[in-house]
Short mmCIF file of C-alpha atoms and ligand atoms in Angstrom, two decimals:
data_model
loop_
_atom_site.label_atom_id
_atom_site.label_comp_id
_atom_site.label_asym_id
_atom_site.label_seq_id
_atom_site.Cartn_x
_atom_site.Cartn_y
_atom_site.Cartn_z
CA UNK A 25 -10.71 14.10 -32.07
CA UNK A 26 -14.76 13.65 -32.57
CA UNK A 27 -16.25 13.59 -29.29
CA UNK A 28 -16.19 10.39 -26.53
CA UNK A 29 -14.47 7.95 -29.95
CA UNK A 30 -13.47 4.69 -28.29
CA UNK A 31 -11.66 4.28 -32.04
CA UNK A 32 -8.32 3.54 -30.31
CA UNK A 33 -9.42 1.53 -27.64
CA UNK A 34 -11.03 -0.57 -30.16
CA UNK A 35 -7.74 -0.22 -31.60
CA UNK A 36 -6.00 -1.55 -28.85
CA UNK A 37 -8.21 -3.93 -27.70
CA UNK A 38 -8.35 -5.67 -31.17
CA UNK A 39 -6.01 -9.22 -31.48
CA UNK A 40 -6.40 -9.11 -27.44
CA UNK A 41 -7.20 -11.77 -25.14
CA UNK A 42 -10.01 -9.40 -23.71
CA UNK A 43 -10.68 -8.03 -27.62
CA UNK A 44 -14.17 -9.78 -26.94
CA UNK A 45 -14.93 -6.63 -24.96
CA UNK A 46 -15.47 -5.09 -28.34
CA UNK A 47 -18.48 -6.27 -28.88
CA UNK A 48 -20.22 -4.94 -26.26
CA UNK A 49 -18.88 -1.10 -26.73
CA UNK A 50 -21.84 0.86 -28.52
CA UNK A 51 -21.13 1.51 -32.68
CA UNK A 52 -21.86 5.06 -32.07
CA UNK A 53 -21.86 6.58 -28.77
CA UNK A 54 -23.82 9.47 -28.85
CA UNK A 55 -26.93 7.71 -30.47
CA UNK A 56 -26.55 4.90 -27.66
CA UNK A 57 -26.46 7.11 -24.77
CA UNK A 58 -29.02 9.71 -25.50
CA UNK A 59 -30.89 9.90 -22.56
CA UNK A 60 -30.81 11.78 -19.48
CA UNK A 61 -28.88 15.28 -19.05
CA UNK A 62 -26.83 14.06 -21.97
CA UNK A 63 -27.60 16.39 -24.29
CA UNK A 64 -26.29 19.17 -21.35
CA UNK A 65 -23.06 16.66 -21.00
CA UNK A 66 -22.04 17.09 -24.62
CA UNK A 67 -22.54 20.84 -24.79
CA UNK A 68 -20.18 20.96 -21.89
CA UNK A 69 -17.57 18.93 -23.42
CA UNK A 70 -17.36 20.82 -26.18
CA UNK A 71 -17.46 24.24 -24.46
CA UNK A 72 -14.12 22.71 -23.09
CA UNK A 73 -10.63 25.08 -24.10
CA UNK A 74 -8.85 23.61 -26.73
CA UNK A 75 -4.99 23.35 -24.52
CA UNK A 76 -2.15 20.65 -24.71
CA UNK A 77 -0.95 20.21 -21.81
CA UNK A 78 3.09 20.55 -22.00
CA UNK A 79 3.04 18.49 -19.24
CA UNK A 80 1.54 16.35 -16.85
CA UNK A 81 1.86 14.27 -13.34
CA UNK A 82 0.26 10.90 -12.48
CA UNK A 83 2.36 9.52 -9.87
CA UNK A 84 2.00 11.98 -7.19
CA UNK A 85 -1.33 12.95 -7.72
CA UNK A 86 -3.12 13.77 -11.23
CA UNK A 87 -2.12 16.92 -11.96
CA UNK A 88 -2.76 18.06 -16.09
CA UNK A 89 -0.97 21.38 -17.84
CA UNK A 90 0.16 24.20 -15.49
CA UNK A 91 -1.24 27.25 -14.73
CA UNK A 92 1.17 29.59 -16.82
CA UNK A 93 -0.53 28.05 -19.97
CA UNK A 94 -3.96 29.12 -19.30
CA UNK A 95 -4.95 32.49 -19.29
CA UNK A 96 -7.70 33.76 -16.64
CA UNK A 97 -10.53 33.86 -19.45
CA UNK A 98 -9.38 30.20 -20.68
CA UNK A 99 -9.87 28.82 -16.59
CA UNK A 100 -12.70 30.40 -16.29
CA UNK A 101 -14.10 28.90 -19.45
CA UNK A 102 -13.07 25.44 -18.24
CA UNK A 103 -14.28 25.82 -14.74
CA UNK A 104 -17.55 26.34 -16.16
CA UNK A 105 -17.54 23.81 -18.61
CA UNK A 106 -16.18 21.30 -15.51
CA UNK A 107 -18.86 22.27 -12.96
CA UNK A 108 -21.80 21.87 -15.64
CA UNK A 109 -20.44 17.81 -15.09
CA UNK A 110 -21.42 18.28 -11.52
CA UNK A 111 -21.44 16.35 -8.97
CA UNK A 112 -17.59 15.63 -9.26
CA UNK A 113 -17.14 13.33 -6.75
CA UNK A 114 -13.55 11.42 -6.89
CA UNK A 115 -10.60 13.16 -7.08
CA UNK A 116 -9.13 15.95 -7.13
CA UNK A 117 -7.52 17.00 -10.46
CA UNK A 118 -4.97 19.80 -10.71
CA UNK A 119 -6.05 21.01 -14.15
CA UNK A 120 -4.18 23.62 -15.42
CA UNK A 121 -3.86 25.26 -12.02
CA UNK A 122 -7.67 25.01 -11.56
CA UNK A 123 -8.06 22.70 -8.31
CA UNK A 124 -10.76 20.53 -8.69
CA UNK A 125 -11.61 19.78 -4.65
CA UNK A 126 -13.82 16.71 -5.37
CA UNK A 127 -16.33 15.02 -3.02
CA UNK A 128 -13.63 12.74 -2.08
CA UNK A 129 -9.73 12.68 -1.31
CA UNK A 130 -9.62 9.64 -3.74
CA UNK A 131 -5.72 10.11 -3.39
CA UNK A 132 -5.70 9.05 -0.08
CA UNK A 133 -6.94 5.81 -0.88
CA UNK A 134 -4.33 5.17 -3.38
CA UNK A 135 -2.26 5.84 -0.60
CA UNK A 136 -3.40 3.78 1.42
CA UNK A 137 -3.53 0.48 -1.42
CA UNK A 138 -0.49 1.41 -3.58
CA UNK A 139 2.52 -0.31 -1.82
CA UNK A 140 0.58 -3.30 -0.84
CA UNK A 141 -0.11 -4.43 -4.36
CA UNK A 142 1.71 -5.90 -7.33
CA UNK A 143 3.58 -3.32 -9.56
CA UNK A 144 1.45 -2.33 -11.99
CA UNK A 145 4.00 -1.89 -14.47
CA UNK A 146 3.49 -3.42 -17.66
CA UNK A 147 0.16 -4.71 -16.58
CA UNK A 148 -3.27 -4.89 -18.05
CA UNK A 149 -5.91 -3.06 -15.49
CA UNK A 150 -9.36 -3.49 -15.02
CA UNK A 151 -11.27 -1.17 -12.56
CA UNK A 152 -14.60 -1.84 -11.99
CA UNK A 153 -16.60 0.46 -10.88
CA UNK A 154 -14.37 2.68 -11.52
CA UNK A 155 -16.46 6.45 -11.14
CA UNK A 156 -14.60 9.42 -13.28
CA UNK A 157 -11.93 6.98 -13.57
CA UNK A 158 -9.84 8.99 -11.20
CA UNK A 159 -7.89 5.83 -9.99
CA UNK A 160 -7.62 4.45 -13.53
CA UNK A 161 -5.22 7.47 -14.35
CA UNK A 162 -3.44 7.07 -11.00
CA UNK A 163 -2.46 3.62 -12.32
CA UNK A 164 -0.95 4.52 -15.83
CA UNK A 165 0.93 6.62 -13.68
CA UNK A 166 2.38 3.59 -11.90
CA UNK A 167 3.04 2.10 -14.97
CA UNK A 168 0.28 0.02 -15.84
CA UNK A 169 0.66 -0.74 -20.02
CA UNK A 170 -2.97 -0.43 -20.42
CA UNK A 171 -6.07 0.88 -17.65
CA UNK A 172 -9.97 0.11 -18.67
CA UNK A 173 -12.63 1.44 -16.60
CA UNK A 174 -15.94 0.64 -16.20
CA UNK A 175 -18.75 2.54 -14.47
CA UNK A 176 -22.50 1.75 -14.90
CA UNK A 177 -23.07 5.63 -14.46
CA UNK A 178 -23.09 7.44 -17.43
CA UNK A 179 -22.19 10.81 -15.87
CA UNK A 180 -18.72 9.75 -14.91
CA UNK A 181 -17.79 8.38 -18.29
CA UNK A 182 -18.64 12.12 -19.29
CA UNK A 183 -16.34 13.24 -16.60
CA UNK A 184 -13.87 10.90 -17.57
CA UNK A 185 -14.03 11.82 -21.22
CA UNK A 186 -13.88 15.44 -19.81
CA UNK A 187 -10.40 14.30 -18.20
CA UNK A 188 -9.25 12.60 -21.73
CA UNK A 189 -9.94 15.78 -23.73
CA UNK A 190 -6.66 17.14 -22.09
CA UNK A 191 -4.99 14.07 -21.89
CA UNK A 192 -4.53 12.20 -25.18
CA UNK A 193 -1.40 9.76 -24.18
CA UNK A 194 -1.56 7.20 -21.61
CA UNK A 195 -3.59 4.30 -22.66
CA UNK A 196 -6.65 4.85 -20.26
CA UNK A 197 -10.21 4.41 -21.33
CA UNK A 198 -13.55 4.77 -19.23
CA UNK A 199 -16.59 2.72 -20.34
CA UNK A 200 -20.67 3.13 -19.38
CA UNK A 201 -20.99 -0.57 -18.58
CA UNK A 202 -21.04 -2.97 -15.59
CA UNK A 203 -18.96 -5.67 -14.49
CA UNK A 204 -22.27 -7.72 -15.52
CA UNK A 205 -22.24 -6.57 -19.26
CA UNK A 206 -18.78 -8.02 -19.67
CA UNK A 207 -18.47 -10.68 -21.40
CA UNK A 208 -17.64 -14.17 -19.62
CA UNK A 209 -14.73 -15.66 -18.41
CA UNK A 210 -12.79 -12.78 -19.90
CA UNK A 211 -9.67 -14.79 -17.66
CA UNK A 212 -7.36 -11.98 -18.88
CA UNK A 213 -6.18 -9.27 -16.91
CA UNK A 214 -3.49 -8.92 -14.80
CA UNK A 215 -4.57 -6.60 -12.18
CA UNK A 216 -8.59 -6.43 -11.43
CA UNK A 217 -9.82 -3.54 -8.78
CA UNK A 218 -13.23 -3.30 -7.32
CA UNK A 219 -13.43 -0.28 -5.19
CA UNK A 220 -16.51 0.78 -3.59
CA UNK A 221 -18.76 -0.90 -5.50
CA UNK A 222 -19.26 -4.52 -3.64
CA UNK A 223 -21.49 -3.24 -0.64
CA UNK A 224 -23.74 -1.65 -3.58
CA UNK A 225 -24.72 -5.38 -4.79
CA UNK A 226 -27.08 -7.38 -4.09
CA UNK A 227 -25.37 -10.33 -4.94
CA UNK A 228 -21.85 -10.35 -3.25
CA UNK A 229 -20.98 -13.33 -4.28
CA UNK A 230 -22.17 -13.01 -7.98
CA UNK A 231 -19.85 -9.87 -7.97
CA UNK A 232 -16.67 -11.56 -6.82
CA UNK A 233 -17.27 -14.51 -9.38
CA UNK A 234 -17.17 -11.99 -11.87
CA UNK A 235 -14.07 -10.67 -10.83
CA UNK A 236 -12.22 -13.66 -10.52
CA UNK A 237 -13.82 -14.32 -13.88
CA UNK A 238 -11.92 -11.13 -15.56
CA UNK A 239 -8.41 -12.49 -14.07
CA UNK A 240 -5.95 -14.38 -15.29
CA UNK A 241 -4.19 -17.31 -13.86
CA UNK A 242 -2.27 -15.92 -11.21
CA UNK A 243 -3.64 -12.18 -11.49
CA UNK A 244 -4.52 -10.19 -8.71
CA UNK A 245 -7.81 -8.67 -7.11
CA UNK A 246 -7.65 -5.47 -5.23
CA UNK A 247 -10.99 -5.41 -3.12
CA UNK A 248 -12.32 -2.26 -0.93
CA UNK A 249 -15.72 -2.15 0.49
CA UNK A 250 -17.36 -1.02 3.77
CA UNK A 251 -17.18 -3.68 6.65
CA UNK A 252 -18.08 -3.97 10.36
CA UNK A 253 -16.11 -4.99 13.52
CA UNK A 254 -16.71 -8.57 14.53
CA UNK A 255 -16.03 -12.20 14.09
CA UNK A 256 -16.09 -14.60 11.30
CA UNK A 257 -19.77 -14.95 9.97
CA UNK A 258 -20.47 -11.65 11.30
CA UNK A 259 -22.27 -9.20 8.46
CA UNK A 260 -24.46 -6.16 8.68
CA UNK A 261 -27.45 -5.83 6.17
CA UNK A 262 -29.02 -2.48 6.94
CA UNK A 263 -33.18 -1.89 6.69
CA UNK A 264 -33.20 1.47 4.61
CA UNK A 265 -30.50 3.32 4.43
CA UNK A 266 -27.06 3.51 5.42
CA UNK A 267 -25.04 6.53 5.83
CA UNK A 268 -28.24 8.35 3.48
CA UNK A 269 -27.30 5.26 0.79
CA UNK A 270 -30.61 3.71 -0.12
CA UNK A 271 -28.64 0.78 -2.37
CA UNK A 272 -26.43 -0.66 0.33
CA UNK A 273 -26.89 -4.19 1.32
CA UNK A 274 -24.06 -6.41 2.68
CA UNK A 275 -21.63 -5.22 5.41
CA UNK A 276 -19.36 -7.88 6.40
CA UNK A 277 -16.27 -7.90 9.18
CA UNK A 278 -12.98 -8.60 7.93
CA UNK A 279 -13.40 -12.14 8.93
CA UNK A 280 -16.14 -12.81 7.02
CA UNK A 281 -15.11 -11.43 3.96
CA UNK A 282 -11.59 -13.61 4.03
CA UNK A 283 -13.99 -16.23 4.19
CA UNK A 284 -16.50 -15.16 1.58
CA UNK A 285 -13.17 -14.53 -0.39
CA UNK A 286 -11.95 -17.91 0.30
CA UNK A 287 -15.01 -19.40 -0.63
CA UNK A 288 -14.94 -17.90 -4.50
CA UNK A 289 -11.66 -19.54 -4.89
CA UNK A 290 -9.05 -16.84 -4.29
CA UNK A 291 -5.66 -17.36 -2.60
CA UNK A 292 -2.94 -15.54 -0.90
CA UNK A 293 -5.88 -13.65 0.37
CA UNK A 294 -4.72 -10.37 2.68
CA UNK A 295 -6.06 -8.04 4.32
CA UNK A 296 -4.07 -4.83 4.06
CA UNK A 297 -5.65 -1.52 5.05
CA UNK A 298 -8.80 -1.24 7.63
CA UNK A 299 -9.68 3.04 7.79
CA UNK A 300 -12.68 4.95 9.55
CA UNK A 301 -13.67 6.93 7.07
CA UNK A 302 -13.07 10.68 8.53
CA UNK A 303 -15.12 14.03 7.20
CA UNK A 304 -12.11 15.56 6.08
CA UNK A 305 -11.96 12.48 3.45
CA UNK A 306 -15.60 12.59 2.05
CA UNK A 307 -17.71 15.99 2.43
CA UNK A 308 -18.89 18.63 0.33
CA UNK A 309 -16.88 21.07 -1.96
CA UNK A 310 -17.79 23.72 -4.68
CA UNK A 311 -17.39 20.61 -6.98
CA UNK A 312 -20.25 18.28 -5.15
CA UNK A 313 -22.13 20.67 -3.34
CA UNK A 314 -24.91 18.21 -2.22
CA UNK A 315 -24.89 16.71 1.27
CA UNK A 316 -22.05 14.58 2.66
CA UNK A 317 -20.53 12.11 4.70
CA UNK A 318 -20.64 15.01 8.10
CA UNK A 319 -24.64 14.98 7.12
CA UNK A 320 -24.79 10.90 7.39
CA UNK A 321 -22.97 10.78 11.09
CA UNK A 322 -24.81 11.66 14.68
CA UNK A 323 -24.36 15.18 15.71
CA UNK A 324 -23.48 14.21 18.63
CA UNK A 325 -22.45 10.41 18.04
CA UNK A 326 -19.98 10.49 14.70
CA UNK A 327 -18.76 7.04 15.42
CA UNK A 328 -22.52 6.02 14.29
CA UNK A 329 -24.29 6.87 11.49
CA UNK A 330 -27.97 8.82 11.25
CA UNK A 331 -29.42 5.39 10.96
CA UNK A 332 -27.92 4.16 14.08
CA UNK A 333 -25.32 1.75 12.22
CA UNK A 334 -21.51 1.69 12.58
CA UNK A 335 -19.84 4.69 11.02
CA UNK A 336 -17.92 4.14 7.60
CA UNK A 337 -15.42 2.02 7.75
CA UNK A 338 -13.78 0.56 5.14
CA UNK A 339 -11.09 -2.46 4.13
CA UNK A 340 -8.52 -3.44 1.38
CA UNK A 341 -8.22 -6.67 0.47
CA UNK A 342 -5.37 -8.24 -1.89
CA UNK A 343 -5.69 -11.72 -3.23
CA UNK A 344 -4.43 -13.84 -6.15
CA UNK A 345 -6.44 -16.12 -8.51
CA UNK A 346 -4.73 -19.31 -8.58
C1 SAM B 20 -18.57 4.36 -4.38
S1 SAM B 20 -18.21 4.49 -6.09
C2 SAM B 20 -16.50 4.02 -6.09
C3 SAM B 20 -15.67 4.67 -7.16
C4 SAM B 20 -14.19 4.32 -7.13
N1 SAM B 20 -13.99 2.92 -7.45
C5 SAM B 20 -13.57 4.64 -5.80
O1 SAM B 20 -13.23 3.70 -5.09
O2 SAM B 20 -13.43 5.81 -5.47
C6 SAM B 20 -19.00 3.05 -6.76
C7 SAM B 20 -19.15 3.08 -8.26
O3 SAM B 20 -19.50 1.77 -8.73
C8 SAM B 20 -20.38 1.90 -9.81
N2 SAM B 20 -21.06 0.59 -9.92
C9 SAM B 20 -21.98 0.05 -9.10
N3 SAM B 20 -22.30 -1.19 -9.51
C10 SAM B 20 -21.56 -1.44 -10.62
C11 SAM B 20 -21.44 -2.54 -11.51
N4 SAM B 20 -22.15 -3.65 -11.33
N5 SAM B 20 -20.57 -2.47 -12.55
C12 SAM B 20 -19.84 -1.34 -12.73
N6 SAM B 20 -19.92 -0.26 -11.93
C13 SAM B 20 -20.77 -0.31 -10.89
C14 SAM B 20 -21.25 3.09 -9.46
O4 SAM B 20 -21.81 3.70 -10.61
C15 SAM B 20 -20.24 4.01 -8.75
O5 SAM B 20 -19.66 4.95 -9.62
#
C-alpha cells in the first residue's frame, strides 16, 4: 500500500450521504502536507517492519499481532520507528508485544462512556477531534460499520497512519481536518463524538452547531469536556493558562452545559459520567516524555491547579438530535 492513500476511504465514502466529505480530502497527501517535521514523519513510517498481524483485539483494549511474531531485532526496529512519532499521547497500543504506555489511559475513558451509549454496531462514526484515533479503533471494535476521524493536528494522523500500517481491515480512517473544514449540514451520521476538544474553542456554541450539523435525525452526540462544580449559568473562563494549556477558554458546570446543550437543540440530553482527572490517568511515559498533568497540580494543593483553578475534571454527556 503507497504511503497515508485515503484510496479506499474515498472508496467507501463514494455514493454516501457524507460522500461530500470527498471533496475536501487533499488529491495527493504528501504534496498537501509538506510542512513541519513531515519529512521526519514519513521516514519513520516507512522505517516501519513489514508484519501481518495474525491477529488482533479491539474490544478489550487495542491490542495488534502478538509478541511470538516479532523477533527482538523486528521490535526494536518498530519501537524506534514509533517513538520518532513522539509525543504519543492517547492510548496505549499493545503492538506486537511492544507496550506503548501513552500520555494517557485513553481506555479508561472508554470505560467510563461505553455502556452509556447507543450500540455502535452497524453505525456510521464520526470522532472529532479525534487525536491518533485511538478511540476510533476502540469503536470498530464495538461494531461500528464504518469510524472517520478527524484531528486538526497533523502529527496524529501520522500516528494514526502508523497504527493502519499494521492494521489493514476494519474500516477506520483518520483525517488532518477540523470539524470546521467539513462540509455543511453533513446531517448523516449515526453516532458523532467530541472528546476533549470543546473547552479548546473559542466558540462553544459554534462547535456544538457543527456537531448537531454532522448528525442525522435521531443520531446521537457523545460530548466530554472539562467542567466546574456549580449551578446553572455557572462557567469558568481562565486568564492564561489552565492546567499549563494556553488554548483553553470555556469551563462550564454540568448545569450549564445541559443548558448550553439544550439551547443548540439537542434532546434526551444526559449527563452520564463526572471524573477528577487523577495522575495515574494523564502523566508522563517513555512515549510522551514532556511534562504532565502531576506538573499542572499544586505541590501541595492537587485538588487545584498551578494557576489556582479547579483541578481537571471532566463530564460525559449523551444526547439525541431530534
Ligand atoms: C485533548 S485532545 C482529545 C483527543 C481524544 N478525543 C480524546 O478524548 O482522548 C483534543 C484534540 O482535538 C483536536 N482539535 C481541536 N480543535 C479541533 C477542531 N476544531 N476540529 C478537529 N480537531 C480539533 C486537537 O488537535 C487534539 O488532538
Amino acid at each position: 500500500m503507497p504511503l497515508m492513500d485515503y484510496t479506499e476511504l474515498i472508496d467507501f465514502l463514494d455514493n454516501k450521504k457524507f460522500g461530500r466529505i470527498i471533496e475536501k480530502l487533499p488529491q495527493d497527501f504528501l504534496t498537501a502536507f509538506n510542512h513541519g517535521d513531515f519529512d521526519g514523519w514519513v521516514s519513520a513510517l516507512q522505517e516501519l517492519p513489514d508484519i501481518s498481524p495474525t491477529s488482533w483485539d479491539l474490544q478489550e483494549g487495542v491490542r495488534i499481532g502478538e509478541a511470538g511474531q516479532c523477533n527482538d531485532g523486528q521490535r526494536e526496529q518498530l519501537k524506534r520507528a514509533l517513538l520518532k512519532l513522539q509525543p504519543w499521547r492517547k492510548g496505549p497500543f499493545d503492538m506486537f508485544g511492544l507496550d506503548m504506555d501513552t500520555e494517557w489511559r485513553s481506555d479508561w475513558k472508554w470505560d467510563r462512556l461505553k455502556d452509556h451509549i447507543s450500540p455502535l454496531e452497524n453505525r456510521n462514526v464520526l470522532d472529532i477531534g479525534c487525536g491518533n484515533g485511538y478511540h476510533c479503533w476502540r469503536m470498530a471494535g464495538a461494531g461500528a460499520r464504518f469510524v472517520l476521524g478527524v484531528d486538526s493536528h497533523l502529527l496524529f494522523t501520522m500516528q494514526y497512519w502508523a497504527i493502519r500500517h499494521f492494521l489493514k481491515e476494519p474500516p477506520v480512517f483518520v483525517v488532518p481536518l477540523a470539524l470546521e473544514d467539513l462540509p455543511a449540514e453533513l446531517n448523516s451520521f449515526d453516532s458523532v463524538f467530541s472528546m476533549g476538544v470543546l473547552y479548546h474553542r473559542r466558540s462553544p456554541f459554534g462547535h456544538l452547531y457543527g456537531l448537531k450539523d454532522c448528525l442525522r435525525h435521531g443520531g446521537e452526540l457523545i460530548l466530554e469536556t472539562l467542567v466546574i462544580e456549580g449551578r446553572k449559568g455557572m462557567t469558568l473562563v481562565p486568564q492564561g493558562r489552565y492546567a499549563r494549556m494556553p488554548n483553553v477558554w470555556f469551563l462550564p458546570s454540568c448545569d450549564t452545559l445541559h443548558e448550553w446543550l439544550k439551547k443548540v437543540g439537542f434532546s434526551n440530553i444526559r449527563l452520564v459520567d463526572v471524573t477528577k482527572t487523577s495522575v495515574e490517568e494523564q502523566r508522563t511515559t517513555a512515549w510522551m516524555n514532556f511534562e504532565s498533568l502531576p506538573e499542572a497540580l499544586g505541590k501541595d494543593s492537587p485538588g487545584i491547579t498551578i494557576e489556582s483553578y479547579p483541578a481537571p475534571m471532566r463530564a460525559i454527556f449523551v444526547a439525541e438530535k431530534p
